[in-house]
JSON list of C-alpha atoms in Angstrom, two decimals:
[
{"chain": "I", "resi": 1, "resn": "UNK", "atom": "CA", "xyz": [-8.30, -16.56, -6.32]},
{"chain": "I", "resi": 2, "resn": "UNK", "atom": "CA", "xyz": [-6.60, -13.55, -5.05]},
{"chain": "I", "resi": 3, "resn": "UNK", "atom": "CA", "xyz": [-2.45, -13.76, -4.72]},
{"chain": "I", "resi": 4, "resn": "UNK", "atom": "CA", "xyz": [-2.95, -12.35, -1.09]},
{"chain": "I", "resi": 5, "resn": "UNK", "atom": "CA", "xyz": [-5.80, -13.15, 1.04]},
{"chain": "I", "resi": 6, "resn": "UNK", "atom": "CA", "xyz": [-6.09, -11.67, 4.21]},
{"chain": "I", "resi": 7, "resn": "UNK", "atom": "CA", "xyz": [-9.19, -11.47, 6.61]},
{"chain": "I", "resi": 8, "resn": "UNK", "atom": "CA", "xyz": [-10.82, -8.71, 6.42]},
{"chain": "I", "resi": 9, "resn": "UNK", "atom": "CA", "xyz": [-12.36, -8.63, 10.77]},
{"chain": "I", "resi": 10, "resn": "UNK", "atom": "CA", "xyz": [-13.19, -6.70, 12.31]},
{"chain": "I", "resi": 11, "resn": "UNK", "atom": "CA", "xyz": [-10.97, -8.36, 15.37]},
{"chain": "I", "resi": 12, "resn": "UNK", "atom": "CA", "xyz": [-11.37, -6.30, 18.43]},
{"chain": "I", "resi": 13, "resn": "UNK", "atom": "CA", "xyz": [-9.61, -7.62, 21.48]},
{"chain": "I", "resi": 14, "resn": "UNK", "atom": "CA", "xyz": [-9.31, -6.02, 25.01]},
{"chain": "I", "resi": 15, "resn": "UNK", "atom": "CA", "xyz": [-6.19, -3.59, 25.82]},
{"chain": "I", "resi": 16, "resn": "UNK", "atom": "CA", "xyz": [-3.09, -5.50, 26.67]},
{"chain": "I", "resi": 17, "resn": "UNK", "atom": "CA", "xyz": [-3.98, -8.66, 24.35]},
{"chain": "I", "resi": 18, "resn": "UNK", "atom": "CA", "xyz": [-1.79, -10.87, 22.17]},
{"chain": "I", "resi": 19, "resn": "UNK", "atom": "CA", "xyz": [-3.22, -9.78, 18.72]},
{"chain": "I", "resi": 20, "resn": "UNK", "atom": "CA", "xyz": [-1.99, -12.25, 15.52]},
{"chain": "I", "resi": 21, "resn": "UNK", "atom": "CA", "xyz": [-2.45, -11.19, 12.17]},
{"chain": "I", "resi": 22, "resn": "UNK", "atom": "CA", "xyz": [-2.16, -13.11, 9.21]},
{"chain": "I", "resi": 23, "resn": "UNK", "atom": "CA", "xyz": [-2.17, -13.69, 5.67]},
{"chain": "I", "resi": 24, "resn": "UNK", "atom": "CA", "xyz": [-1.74, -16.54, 2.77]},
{"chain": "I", "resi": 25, "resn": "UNK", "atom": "CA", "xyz": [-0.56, -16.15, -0.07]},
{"chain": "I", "resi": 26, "resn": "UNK", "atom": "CA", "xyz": [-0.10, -18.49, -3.70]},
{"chain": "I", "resi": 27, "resn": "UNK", "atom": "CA", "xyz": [2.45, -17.06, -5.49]},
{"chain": "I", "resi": 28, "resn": "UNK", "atom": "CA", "xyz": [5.72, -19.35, -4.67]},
{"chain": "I", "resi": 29, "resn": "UNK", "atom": "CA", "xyz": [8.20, -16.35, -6.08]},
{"chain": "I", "resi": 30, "resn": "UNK", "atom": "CA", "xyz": [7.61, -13.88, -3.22]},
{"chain": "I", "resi": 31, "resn": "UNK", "atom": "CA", "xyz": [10.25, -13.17, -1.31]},
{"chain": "I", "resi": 32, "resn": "UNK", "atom": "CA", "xyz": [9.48, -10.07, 0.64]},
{"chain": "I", "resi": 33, "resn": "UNK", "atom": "CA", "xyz": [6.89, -9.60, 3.04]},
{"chain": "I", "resi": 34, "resn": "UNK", "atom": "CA", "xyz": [5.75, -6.46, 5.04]},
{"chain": "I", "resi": 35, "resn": "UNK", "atom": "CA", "xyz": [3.22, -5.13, 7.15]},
{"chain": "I", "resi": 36, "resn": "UNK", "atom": "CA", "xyz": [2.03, -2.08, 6.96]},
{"chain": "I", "resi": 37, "resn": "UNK", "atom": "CA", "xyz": [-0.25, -0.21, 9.57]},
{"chain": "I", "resi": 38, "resn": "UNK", "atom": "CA", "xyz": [-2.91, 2.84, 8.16]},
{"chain": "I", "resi": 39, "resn": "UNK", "atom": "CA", "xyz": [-4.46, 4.46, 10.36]},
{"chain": "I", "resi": 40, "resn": "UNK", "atom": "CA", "xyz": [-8.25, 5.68, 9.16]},
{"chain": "I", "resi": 41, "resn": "UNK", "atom": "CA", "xyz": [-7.79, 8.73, 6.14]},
{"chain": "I", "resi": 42, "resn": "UNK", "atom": "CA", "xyz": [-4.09, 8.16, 6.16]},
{"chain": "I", "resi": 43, "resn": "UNK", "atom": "CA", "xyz": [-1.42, 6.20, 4.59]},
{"chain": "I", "resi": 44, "resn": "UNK", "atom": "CA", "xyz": [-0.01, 3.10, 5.23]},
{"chain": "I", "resi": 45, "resn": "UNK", "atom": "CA", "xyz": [3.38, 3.23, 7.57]},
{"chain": "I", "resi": 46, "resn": "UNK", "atom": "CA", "xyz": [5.46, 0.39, 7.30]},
{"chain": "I", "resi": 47, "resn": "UNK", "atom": "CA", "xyz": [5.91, -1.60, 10.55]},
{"chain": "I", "resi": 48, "resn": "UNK", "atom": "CA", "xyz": [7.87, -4.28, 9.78]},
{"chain": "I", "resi": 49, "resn": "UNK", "atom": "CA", "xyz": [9.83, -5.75, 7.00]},
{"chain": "I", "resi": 50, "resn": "UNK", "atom": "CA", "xyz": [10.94, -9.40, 6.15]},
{"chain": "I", "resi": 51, "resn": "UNK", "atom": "CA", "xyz": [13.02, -11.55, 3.82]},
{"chain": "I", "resi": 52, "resn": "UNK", "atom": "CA", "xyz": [12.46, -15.16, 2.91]},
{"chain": "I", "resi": 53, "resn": "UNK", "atom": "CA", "xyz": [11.59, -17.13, 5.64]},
{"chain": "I", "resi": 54, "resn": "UNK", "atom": "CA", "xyz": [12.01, -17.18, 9.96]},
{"chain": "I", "resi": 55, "resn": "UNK", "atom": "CA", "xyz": [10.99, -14.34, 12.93]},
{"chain": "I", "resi": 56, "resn": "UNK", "atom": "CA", "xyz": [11.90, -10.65, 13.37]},
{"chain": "I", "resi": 57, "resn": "UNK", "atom": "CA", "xyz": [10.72, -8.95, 16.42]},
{"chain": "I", "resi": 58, "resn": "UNK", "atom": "CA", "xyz": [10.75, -5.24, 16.62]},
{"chain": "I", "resi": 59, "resn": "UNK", "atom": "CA", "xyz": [9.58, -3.77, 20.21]},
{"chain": "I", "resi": 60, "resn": "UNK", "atom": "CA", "xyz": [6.23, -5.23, 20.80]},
{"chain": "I", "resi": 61, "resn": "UNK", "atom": "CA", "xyz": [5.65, -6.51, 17.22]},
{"chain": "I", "resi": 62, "resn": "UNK", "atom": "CA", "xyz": [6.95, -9.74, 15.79]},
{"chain": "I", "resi": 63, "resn": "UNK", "atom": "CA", "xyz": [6.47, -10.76, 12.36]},
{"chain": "I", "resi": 64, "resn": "UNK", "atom": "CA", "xyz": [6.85, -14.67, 11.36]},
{"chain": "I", "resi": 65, "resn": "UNK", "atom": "CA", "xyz": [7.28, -15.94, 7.56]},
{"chain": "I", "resi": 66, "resn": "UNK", "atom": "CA", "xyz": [6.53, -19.40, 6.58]},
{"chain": "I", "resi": 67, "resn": "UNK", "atom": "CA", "xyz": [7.16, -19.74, 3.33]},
{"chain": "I", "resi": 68, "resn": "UNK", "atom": "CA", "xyz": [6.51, -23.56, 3.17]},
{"chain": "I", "resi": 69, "resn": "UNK", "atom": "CA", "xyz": [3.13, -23.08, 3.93]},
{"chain": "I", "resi": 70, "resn": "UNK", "atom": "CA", "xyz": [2.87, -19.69, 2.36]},
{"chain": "I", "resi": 71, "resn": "UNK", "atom": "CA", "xyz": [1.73, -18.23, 5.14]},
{"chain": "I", "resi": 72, "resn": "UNK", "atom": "CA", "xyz": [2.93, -15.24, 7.00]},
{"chain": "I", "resi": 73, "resn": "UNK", "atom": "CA", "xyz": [1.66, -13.36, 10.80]},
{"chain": "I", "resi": 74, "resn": "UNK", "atom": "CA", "xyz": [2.17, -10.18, 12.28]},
{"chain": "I", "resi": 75, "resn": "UNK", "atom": "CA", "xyz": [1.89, -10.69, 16.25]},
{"chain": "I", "resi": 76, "resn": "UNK", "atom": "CA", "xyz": [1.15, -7.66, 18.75]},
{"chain": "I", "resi": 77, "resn": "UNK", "atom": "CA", "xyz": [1.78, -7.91, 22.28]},
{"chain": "I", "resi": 78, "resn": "UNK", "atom": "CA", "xyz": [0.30, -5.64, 25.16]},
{"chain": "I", "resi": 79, "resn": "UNK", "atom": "CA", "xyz": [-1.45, -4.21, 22.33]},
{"chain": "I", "resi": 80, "resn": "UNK", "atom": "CA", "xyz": [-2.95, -0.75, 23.43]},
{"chain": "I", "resi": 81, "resn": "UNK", "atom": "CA", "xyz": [-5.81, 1.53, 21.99]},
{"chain": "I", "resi": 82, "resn": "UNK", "atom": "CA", "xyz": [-3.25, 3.33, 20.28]},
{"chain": "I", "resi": 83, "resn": "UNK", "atom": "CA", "xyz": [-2.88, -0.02, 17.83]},
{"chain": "I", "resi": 84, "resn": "UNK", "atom": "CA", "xyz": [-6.45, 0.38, 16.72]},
{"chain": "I", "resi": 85, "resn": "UNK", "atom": "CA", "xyz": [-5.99, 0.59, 12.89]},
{"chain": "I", "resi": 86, "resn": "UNK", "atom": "CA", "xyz": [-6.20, -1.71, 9.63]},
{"chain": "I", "resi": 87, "resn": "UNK", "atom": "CA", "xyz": [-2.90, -3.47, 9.02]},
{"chain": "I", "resi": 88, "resn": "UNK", "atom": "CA", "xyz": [-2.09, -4.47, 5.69]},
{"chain": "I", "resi": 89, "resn": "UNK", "atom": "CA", "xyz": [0.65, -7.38, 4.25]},
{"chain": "I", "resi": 90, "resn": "UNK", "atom": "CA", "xyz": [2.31, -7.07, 1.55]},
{"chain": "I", "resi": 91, "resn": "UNK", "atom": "CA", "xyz": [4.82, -8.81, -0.67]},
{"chain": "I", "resi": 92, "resn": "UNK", "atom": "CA", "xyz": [6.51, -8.70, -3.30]},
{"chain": "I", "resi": 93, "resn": "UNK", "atom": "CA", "xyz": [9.27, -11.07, -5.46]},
{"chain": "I", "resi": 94, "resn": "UNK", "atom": "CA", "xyz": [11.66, -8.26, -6.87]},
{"chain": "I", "resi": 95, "resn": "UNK", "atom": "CA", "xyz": [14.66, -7.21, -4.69]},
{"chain": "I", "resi": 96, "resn": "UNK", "atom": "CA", "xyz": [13.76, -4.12, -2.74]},
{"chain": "I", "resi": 97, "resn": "UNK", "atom": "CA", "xyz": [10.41, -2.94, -2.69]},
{"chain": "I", "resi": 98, "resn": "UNK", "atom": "CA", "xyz": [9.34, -2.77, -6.10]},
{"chain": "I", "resi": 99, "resn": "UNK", "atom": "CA", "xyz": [5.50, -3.45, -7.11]},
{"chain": "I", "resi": 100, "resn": "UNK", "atom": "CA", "xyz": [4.07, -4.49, -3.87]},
{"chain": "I", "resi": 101, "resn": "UNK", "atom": "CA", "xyz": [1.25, -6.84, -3.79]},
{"chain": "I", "resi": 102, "resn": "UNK", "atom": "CA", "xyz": [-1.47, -6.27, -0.66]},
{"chain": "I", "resi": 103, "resn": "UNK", "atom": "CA", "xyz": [-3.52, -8.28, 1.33]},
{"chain": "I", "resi": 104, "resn": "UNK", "atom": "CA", "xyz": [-6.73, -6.32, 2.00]},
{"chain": "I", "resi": 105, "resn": "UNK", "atom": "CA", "xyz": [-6.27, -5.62, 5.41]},
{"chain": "I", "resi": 106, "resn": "UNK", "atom": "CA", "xyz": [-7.07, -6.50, 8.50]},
{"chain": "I", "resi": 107, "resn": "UNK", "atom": "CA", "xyz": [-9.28, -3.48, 10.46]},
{"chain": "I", "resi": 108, "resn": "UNK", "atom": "CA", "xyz": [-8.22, -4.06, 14.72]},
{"chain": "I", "resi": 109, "resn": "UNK", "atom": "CA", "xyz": [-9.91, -2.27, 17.39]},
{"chain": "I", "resi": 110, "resn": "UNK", "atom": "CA", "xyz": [-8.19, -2.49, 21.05]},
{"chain": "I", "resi": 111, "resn": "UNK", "atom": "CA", "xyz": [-10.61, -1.10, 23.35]},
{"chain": "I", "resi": 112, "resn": "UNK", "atom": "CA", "xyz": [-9.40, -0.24, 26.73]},
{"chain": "B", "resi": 1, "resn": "UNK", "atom": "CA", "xyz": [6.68, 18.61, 6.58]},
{"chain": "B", "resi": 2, "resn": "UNK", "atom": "CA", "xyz": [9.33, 16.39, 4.49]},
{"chain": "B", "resi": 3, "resn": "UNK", "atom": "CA", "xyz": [6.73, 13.51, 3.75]},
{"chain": "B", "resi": 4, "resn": "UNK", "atom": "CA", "xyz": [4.71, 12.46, 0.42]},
{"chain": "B", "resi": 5, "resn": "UNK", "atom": "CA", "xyz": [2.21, 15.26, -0.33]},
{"chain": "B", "resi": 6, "resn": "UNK", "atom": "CA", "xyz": [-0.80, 14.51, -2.26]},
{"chain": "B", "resi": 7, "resn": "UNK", "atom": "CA", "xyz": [-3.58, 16.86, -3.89]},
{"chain": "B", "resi": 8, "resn": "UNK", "atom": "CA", "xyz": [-6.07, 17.95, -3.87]},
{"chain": "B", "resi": 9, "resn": "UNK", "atom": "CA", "xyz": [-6.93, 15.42, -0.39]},
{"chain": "B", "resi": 10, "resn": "UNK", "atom": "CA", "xyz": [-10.47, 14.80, -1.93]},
{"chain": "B", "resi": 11, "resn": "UNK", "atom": "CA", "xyz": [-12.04, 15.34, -5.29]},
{"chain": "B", "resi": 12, "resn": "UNK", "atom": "CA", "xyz": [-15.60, 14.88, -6.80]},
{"chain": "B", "resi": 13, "resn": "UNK", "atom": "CA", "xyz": [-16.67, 15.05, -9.87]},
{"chain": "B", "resi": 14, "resn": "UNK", "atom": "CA", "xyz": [-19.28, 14.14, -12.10]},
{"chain": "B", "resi": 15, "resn": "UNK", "atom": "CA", "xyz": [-18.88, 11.18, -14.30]},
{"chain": "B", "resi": 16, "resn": "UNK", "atom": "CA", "xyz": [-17.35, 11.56, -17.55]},
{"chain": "B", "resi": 17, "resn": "UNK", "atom": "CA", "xyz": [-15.14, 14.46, -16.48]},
{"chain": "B", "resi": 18, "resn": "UNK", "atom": "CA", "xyz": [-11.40, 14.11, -16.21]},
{"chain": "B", "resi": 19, "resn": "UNK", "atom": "CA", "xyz": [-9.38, 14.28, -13.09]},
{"chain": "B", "resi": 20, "resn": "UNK", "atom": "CA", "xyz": [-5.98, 15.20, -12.58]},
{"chain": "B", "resi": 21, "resn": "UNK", "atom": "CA", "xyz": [-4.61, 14.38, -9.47]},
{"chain": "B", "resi": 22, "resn": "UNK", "atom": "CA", "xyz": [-0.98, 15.01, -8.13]},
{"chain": "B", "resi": 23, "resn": "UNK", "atom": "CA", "xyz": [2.02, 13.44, -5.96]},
{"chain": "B", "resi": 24, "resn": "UNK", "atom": "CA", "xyz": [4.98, 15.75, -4.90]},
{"chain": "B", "resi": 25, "resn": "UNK", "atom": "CA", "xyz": [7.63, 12.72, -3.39]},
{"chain": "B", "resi": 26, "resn": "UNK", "atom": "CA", "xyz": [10.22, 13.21, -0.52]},
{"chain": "B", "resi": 27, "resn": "UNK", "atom": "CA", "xyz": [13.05, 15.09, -2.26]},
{"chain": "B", "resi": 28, "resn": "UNK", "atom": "CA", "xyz": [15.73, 12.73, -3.17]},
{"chain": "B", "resi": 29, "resn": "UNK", "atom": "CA", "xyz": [13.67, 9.87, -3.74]},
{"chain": "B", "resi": 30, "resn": "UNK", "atom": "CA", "xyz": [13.96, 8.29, -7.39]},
{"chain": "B", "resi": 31, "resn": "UNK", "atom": "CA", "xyz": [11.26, 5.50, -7.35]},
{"chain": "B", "resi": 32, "resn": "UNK", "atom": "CA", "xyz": [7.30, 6.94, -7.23]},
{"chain": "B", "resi": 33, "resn": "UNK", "atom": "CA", "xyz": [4.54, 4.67, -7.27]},
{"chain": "B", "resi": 34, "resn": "UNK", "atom": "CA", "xyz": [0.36, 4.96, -7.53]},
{"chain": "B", "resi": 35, "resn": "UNK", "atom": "CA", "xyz": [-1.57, 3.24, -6.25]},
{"chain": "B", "resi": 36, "resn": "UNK", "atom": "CA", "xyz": [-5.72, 2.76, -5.59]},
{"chain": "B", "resi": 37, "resn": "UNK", "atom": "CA", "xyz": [-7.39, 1.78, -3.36]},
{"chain": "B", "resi": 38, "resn": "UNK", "atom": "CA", "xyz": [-10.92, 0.54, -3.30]},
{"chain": "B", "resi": 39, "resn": "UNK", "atom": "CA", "xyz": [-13.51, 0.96, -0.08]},
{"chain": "B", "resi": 40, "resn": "UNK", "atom": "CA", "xyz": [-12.43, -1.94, 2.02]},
{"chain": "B", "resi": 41, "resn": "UNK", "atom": "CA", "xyz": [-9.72, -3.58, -0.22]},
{"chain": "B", "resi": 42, "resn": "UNK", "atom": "CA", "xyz": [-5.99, -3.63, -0.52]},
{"chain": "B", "resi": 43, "resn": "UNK", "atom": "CA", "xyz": [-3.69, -1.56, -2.63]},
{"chain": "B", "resi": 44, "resn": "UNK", "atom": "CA", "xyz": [-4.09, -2.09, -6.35]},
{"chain": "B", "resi": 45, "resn": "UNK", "atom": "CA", "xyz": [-0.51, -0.87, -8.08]},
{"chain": "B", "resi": 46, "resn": "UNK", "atom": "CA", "xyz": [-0.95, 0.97, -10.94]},
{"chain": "B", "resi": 47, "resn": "UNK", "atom": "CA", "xyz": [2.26, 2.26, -12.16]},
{"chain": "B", "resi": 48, "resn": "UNK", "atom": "CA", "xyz": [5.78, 2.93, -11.29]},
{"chain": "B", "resi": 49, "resn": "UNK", "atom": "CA", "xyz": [8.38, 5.66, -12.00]},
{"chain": "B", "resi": 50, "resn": "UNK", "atom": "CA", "xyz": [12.28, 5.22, -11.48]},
{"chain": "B", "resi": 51, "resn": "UNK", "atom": "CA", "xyz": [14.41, 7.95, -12.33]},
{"chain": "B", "resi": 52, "resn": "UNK", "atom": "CA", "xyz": [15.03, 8.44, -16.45]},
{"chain": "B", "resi": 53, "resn": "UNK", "atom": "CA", "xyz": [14.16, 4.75, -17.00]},
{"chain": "B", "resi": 54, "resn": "UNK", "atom": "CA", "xyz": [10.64, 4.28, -18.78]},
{"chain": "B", "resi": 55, "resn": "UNK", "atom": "CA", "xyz": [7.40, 3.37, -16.17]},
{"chain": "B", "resi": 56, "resn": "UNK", "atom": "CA", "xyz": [6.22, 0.47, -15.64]},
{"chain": "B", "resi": 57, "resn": "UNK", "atom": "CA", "xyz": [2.86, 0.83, -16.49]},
{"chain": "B", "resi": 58, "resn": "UNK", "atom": "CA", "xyz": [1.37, -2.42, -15.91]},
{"chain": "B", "resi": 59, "resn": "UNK", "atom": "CA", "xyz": [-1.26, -1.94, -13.92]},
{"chain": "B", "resi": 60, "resn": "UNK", "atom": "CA", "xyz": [-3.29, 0.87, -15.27]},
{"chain": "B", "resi": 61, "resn": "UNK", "atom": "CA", "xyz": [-6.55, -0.69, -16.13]},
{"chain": "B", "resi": 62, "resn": "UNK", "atom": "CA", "xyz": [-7.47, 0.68, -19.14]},
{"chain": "B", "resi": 63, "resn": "UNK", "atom": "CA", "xyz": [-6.41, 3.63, -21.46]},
{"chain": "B", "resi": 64, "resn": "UNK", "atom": "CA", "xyz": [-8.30, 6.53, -19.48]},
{"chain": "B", "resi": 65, "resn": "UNK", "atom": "CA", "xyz": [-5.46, 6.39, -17.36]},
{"chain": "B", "resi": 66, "resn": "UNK", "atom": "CA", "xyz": [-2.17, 8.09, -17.85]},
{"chain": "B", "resi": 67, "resn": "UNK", "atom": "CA", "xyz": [0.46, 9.34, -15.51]},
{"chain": "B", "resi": 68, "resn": "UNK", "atom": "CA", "xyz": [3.41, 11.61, -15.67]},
{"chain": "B", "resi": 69, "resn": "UNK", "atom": "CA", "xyz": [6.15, 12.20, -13.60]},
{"chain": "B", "resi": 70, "resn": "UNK", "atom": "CA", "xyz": [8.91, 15.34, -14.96]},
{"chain": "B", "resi": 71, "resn": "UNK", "atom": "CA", "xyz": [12.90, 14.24, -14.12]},
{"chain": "B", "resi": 72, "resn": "UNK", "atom": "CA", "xyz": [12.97, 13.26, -9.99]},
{"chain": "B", "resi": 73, "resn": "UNK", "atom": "CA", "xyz": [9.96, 15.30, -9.22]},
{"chain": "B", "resi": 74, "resn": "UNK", "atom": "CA", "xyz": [6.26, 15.93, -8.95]},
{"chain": "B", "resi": 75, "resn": "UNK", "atom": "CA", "xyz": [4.00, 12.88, -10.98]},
{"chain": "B", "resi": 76, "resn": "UNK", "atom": "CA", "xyz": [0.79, 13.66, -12.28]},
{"chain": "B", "resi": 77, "resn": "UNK", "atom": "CA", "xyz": [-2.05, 10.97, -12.53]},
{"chain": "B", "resi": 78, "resn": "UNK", "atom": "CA", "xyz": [-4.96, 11.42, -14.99]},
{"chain": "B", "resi": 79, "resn": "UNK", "atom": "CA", "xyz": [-8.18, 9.71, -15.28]},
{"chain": "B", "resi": 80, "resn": "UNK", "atom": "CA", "xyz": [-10.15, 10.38, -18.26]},
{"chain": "B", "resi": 81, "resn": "UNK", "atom": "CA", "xyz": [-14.11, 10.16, -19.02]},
{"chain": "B", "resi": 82, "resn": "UNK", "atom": "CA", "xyz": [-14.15, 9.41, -15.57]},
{"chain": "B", "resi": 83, "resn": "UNK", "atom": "CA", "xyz": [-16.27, 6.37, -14.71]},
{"chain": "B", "resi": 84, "resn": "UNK", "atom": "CA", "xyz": [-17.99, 5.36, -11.20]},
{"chain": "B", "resi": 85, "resn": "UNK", "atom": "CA", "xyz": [-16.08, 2.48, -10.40]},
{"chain": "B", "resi": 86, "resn": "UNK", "atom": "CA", "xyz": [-13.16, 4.72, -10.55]},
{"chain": "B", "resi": 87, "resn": "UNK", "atom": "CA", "xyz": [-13.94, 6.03, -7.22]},
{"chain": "B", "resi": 88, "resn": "UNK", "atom": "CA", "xyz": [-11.36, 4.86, -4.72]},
{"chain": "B", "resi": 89, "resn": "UNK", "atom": "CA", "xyz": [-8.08, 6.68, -2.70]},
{"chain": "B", "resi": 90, "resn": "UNK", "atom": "CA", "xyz": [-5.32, 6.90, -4.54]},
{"chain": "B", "resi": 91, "resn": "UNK", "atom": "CA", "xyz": [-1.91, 6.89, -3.09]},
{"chain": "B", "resi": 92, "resn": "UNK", "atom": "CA", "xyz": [1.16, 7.85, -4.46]},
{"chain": "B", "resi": 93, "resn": "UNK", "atom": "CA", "xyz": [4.50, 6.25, -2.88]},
{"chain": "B", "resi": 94, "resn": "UNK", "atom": "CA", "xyz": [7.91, 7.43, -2.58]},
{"chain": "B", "resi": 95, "resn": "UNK", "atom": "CA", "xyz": [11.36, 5.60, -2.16]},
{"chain": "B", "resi": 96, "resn": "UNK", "atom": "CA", "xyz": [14.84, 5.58, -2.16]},
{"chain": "B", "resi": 97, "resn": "UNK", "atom": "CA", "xyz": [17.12, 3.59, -4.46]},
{"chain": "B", "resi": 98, "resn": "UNK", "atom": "CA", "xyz": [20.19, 2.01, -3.36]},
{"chain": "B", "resi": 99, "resn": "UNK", "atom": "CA", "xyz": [22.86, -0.20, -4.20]},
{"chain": "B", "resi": 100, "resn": "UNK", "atom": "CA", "xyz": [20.94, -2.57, -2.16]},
{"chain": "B", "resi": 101, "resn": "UNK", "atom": "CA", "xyz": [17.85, -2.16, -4.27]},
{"chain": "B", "resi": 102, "resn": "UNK", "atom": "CA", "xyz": [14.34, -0.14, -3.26]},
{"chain": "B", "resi": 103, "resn": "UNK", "atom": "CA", "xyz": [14.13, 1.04, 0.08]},
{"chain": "B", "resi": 104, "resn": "UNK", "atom": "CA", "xyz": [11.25, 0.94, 2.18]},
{"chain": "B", "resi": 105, "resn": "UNK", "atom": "CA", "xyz": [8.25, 2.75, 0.47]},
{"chain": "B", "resi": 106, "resn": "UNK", "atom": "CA", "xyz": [6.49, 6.02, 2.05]},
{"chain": "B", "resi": 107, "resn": "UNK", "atom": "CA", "xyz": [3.24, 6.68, 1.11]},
{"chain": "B", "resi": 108, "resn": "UNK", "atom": "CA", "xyz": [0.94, 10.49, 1.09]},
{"chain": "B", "resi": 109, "resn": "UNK", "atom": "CA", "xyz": [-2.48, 10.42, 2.92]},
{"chain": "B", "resi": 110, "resn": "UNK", "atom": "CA", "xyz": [-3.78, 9.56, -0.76]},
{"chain": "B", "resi": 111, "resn": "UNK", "atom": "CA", "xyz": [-6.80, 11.58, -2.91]},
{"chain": "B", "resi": 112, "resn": "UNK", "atom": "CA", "xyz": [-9.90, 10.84, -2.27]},
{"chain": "B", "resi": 113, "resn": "UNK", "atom": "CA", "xyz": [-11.58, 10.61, -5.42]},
{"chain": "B", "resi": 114, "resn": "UNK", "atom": "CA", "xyz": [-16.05, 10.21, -5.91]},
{"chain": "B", "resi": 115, "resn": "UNK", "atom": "CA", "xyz": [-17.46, 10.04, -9.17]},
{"chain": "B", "resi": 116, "resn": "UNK", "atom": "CA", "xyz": [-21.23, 10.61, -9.22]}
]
C-alpha cells in the first residue's frame, strides 16, 4: 500500500464547475499537507499549504484536512480552462517542508 | 529568470552509459532537493542537501546514484551504468530555511531523462 493514494482521472468537468480533489493517506505522523499544481513539461507550483487539521481558502481554491479520517481535498470553484493541469498532494511529518511525500496526481481538464 | 534552472531539459542515452545531470537553485536558498518522477506517478525523493550539514541520502535507490552539491550552490546528480527503468523527469527543488523551519519548496521544469 502506497503512503499517499490519490486518483489518478482523468476528471474533466465543464468551465465554471466545483472541482474536488482528494487524497488518503496512512501514515498517522503527517502533519503537513500541500497541493501542488504542474502544468504539462513543467514543475510543480505550490497552491496551497496546510497544517494539521481544518479549511484554508485562498481566492477560488480551498483546501480541507481531515486528519481523523486521513483524508485531505483540494476544492476549485468557477474553475476555468486555465486550471487544466495535474495537481499533486503532498505531505510530509517534519516541520517545514522537508522530504515531501506525493500523491500521484490527479490530471483535470476544464473545457470551456 | 531568478527560478530553479535545470540541465540539460532532456537527455538520452543508451543504456549502460552514465548521466550527469545538473540543478543551479534560487540564490540564497540553503535546502536543494531531487527528485524523480516516473510517467504518470508522483514525486519519488531521492536526496536532500542543507547547507554544510551532510545529505540525506535516503532515497537513492541503489549505488549508481550519487549526487553533489559544492557550498550553497549548483548540485550535480549522477546516474551510473544507466539502466531503463531509470528513465523518468527529474526535478531538483529549492528552498529557504528559516527560523520557522523549510519554506515552501520551488521546483525547475526537471530533466527529462530516456534510456534506450
Amino acid at each position: 500500500q502506497k503512503e499517499v493514494e490519490q486518483d489518478p482521472g482523468p476528471l474533466s468537468v465543464p468551465e465554471g464547475a466545483i472541482v474536488s480533489l482528494n487524497c488518503t493517506y496512512s501514515n498517522s505522523a503527517f502533519q503537513y499537507f500541500m497541493w501542488y499544481r504542474q502544468y504539462s513539461r513543467k514543475g510543480p507550483e505550490l497552491l496551497m499549504y496546510t497544517y494539521s487539521s481544518g479549511n484554508k481558502e485562498d481566492g477560488r481554491f480551498t483546501a480541507q484536512v481531515d486528519k481523523s479520517s486521513k483524508y485531505i481535498s483540494l476544492f476549485i470553484r468557477d474553475s476555468q480552462p486555465s486550471d487544466s493541469a495535474t495537481y499533486l498532494c503532498a505531505m510530509s511529518e517534519d516541520s517545514g517542508y522537508n522530504k515531501l511525500i506525493f500523491g500521484a496526481g490527479t490530471r483535470l481538464a476544464v473545457h470551456p | 529568470g531568478a527560478g530553479v534552472s535545470q540541465s540539460p531539459s532532456n537527455k538520452v542515452t543508451e543504456k549502460g552509459k552514465d548521466v550527469e545531470l545538473r540543478c543551479d537553485p534560487i540564490s540564497g536558498h540553503t535546502a536543494l532537493y531531487w527528485y524523480r518522477q516516473r510517467l504518470g506517478q508522483g514525486l519519488e525523493f531521492l536526496i536532500y542537501f542543507q547547507g554544510n550539514s551532510a545529505p540525506d541520502k535516503s532515497g537513492l535507490p541503489s549505488d549508481r546514484f550519487s549526487a553533489e552539491r559544492t557550498g550553497e550552490s549548483v548540485s550535480t546528480l549522477t546516474i551510473q551504468r544507466t539502466q531503463q527503468e531509470d528513465s523518468a523527469v527529474y526535478l531538483c527543488a529549492s528552498s529557504l530555511v528559516s527560523g520557522a523551519g523549510n519554506q515552501p519548496q520551488h521546483f525547475g521544469d526537471g530533466t527529462r531523462l530516456s534510456i534506450l
